[in-house]
Coordinates of C-alpha atoms in Angstrom, one line a residue:
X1 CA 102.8 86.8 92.4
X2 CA 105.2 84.8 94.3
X3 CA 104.2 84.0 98.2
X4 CA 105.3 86.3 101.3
X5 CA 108.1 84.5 103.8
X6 CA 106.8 81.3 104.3
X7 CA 105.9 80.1 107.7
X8 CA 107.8 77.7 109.5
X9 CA 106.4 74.5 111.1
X10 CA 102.9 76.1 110.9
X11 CA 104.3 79.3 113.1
X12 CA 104.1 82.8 111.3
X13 CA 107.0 84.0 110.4
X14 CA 109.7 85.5 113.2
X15 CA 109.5 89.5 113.6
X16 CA 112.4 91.0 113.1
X17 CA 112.0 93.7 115.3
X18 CA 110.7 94.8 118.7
X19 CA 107.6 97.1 118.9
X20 CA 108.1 100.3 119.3
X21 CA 104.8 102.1 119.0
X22 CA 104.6 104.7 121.1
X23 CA 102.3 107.7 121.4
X24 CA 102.1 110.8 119.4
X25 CA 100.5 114.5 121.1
X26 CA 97.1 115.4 119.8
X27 CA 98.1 118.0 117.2
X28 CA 100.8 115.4 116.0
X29 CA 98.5 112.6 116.0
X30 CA 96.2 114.1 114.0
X31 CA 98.3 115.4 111.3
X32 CA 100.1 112.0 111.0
X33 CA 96.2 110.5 110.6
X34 CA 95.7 113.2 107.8
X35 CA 99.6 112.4 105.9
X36 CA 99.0 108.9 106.1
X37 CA 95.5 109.4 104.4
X38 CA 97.8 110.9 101.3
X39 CA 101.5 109.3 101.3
X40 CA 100.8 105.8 103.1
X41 CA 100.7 102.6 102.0
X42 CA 98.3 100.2 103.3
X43 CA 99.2 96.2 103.8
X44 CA 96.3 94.8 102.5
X45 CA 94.9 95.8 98.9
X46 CA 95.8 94.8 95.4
X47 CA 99.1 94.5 94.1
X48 CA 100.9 97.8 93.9
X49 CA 103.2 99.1 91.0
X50 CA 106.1 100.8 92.3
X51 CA 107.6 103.5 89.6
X52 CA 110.9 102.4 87.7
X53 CA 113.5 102.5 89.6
X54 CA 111.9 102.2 93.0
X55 CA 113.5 101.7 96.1
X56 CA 112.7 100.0 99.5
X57 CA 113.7 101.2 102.7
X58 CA 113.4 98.4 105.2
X59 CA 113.4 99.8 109.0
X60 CA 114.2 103.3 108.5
X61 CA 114.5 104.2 112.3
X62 CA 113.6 108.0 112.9
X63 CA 113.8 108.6 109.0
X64 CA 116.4 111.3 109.1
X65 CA 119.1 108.7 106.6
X66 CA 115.6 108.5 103.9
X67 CA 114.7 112.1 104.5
X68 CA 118.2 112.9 103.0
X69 CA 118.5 110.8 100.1
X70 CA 115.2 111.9 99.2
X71 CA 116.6 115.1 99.6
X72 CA 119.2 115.0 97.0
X73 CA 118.0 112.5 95.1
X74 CA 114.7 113.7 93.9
X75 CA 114.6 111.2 90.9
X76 CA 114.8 108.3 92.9
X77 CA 111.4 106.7 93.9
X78 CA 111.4 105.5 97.8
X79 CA 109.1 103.1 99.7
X80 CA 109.8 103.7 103.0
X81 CA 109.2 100.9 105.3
X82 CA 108.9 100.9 109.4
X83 CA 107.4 99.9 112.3
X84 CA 107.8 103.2 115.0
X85 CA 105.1 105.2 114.7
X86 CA 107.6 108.5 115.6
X87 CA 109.9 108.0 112.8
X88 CA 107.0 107.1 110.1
X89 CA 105.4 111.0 111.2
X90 CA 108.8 112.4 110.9
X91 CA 109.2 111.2 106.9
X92 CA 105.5 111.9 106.4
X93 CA 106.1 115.5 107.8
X94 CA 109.1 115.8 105.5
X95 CA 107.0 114.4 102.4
X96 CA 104.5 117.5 103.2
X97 CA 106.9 120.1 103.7
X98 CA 109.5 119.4 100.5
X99 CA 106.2 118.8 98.0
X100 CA 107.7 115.3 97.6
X101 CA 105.6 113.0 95.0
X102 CA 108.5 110.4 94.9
X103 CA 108.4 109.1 98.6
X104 CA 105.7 107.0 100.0
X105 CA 105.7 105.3 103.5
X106 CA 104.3 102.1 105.2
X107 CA 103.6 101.4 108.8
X108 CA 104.5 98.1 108.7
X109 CA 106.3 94.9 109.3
X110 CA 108.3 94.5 105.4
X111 CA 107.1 90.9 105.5
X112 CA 103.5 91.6 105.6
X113 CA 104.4 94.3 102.8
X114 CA 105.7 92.1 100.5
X115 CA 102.8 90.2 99.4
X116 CA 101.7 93.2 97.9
X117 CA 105.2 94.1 95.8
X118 CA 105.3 92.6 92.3
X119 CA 108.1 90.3 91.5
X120 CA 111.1 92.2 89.8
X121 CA 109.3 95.9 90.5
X122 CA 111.9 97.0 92.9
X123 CA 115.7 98.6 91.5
X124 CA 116.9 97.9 94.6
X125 CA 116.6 97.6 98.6
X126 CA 118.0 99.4 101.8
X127 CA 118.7 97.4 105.1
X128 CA 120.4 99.6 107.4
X129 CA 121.4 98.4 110.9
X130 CA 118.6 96.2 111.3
X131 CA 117.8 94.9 114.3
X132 CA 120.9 92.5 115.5
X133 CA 119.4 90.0 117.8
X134 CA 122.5 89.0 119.2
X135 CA 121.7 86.5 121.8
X136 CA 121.6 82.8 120.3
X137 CA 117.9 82.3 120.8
X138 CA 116.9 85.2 119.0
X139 CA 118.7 84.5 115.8
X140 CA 116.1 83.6 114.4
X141 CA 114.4 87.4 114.5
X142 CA 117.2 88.1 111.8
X143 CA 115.9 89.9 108.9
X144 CA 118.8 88.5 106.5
X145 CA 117.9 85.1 106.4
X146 CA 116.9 82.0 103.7
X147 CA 113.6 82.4 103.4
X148 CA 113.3 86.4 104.1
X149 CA 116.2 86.8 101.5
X150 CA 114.5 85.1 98.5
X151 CA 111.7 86.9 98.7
X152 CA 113.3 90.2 98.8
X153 CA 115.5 89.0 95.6
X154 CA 112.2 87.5 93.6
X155 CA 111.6 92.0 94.5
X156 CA 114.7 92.8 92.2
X157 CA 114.7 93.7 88.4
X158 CA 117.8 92.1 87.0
X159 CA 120.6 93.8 87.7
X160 CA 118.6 95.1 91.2
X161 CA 120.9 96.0 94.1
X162 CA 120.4 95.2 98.4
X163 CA 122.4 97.2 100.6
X164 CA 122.9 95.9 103.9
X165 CA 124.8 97.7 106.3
X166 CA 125.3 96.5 110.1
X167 CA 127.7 97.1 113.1
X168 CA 127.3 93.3 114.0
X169 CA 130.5 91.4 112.9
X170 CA 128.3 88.2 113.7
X171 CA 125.1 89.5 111.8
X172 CA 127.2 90.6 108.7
X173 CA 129.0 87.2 108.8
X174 CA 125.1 85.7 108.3
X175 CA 124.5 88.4 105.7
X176 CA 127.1 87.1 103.9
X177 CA 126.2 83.4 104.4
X178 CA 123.0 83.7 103.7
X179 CA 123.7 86.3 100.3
X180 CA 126.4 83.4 98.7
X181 CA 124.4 80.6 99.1
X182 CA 121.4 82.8 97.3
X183 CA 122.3 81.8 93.5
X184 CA 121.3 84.9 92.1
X185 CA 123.2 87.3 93.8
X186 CA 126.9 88.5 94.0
X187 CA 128.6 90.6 96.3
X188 CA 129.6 91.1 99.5
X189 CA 131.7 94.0 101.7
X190 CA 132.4 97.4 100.4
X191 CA 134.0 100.5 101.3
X192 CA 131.5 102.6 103.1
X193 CA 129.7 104.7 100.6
X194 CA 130.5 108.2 101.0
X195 CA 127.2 109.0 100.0
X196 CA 125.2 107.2 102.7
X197 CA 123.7 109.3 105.4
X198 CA 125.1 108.3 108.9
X199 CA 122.2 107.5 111.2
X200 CA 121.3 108.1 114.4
X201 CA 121.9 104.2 115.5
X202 CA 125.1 104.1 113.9
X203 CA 126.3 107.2 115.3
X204 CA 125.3 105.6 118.9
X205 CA 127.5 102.3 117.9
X206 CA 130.3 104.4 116.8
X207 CA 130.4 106.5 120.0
X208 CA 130.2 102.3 121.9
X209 CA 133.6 101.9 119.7
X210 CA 131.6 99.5 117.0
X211 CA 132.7 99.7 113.6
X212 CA 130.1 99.6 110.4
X213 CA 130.1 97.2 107.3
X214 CA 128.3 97.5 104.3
X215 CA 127.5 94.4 102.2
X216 CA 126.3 95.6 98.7
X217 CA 124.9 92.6 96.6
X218 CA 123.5 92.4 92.7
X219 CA 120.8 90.3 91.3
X220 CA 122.1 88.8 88.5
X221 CA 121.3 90.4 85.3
X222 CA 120.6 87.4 83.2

């Protein structure tokens, strides 16, 4: 199995997001403990194997964009993957309530994930509205970057898709950067799918006046 992202100058590699675990009531708590018993993934452990056609959902927020693709597409195999402890109870409520066998969820940074994903087991992969770190110093945070990047696309089956969508000019000008200069993929902007859910942080950036992009990007077949 190929290597997670590498470090870099003996330093683990940058987080791409900022902690957001906060606390769950008793009667939640406990019923997230038990639905994470059945439906979550763990970090650590042997190499998984994802179903045909799987898909990865990097930093789904408060769920509700996964909750509804799951919802209509009941065919489709999701691994949900995110770091705020609300939003993972929200999907694992949702798994327990629709009967759903096809979702599964990690509490988890994506990068210690990865390690455990099988190259070419994943159809495709969801980034949406990752975290922008605008400021100049923080850049480096980025989740669409070299290294990052070539690990997620060693993830891909031929033919495997990433969807990156972001109301950062500046971070979808990197996304596109960093997506040419990867020799396996091709892509770039697309028409906003009519099919993908709007979210709750792109909702917020619409009502600030910014404006969404979607990047969609192949892995070449061959």
């Amino acid at each position: 199995m190929s290597d997670a992202v590498p470090a870099v100058s003996g330093h683990p590699p940058a987080r791409s997001f900022q902690p957001r675990r906060r606390k769950l009531g008793p009667t939640r708590l406990a019923a997230y403990e038990r639905l994470r018993r059945r439906f979550g993934i763990e970090v650590t452990g042997p190499p998984l194997e994802p179903e045909a056609g799987t898909v990865l959902d990097i930093g789904f927020g408060y769920g509700a964009a996964l909750i509804e693709l799951a919802r209509v597409r009941p065919g489709e195999p999701v691994i949900g993957v995110e770091v705020h402890t609300p939003g993972v109870a929200n999907v694992l409520e949702a798994i327990e309530a629709a009967g759903w066998d096809h979702v599964r969820v990690a509490e988890a940074d994506v990068l210690d994930l990865l390690p455990r994903l099988p190259p070419a087991s994943l159809a495709g992969i969801r980034i949406w509205f990752p975290d922008p770190w605008p400021k100049l110093r923080q850049q480096r945070r980025r989740l669409v970057r070299p290294e990052v990047v070539a690990v997620l696309v060693d993830r891909l089956v031929p033919g495997g898709f990433l969807h990156v969508a972001t109301d950062s000019a500046d971070y979808a000008a990197q996304v596109q950067r960093v997506c040419a200069a990867h020799p396996e993929l091709r892509g770039g902007i697309i028409a906003r799918p009519a099919w993908r859910p709007v979210t709750a942080y792109e909702r917020r950036g619409l009502a600030a006046g910014r404006q969404p992009l979607d990047l969609w990007y192949d892995r070449n077949p061959a």
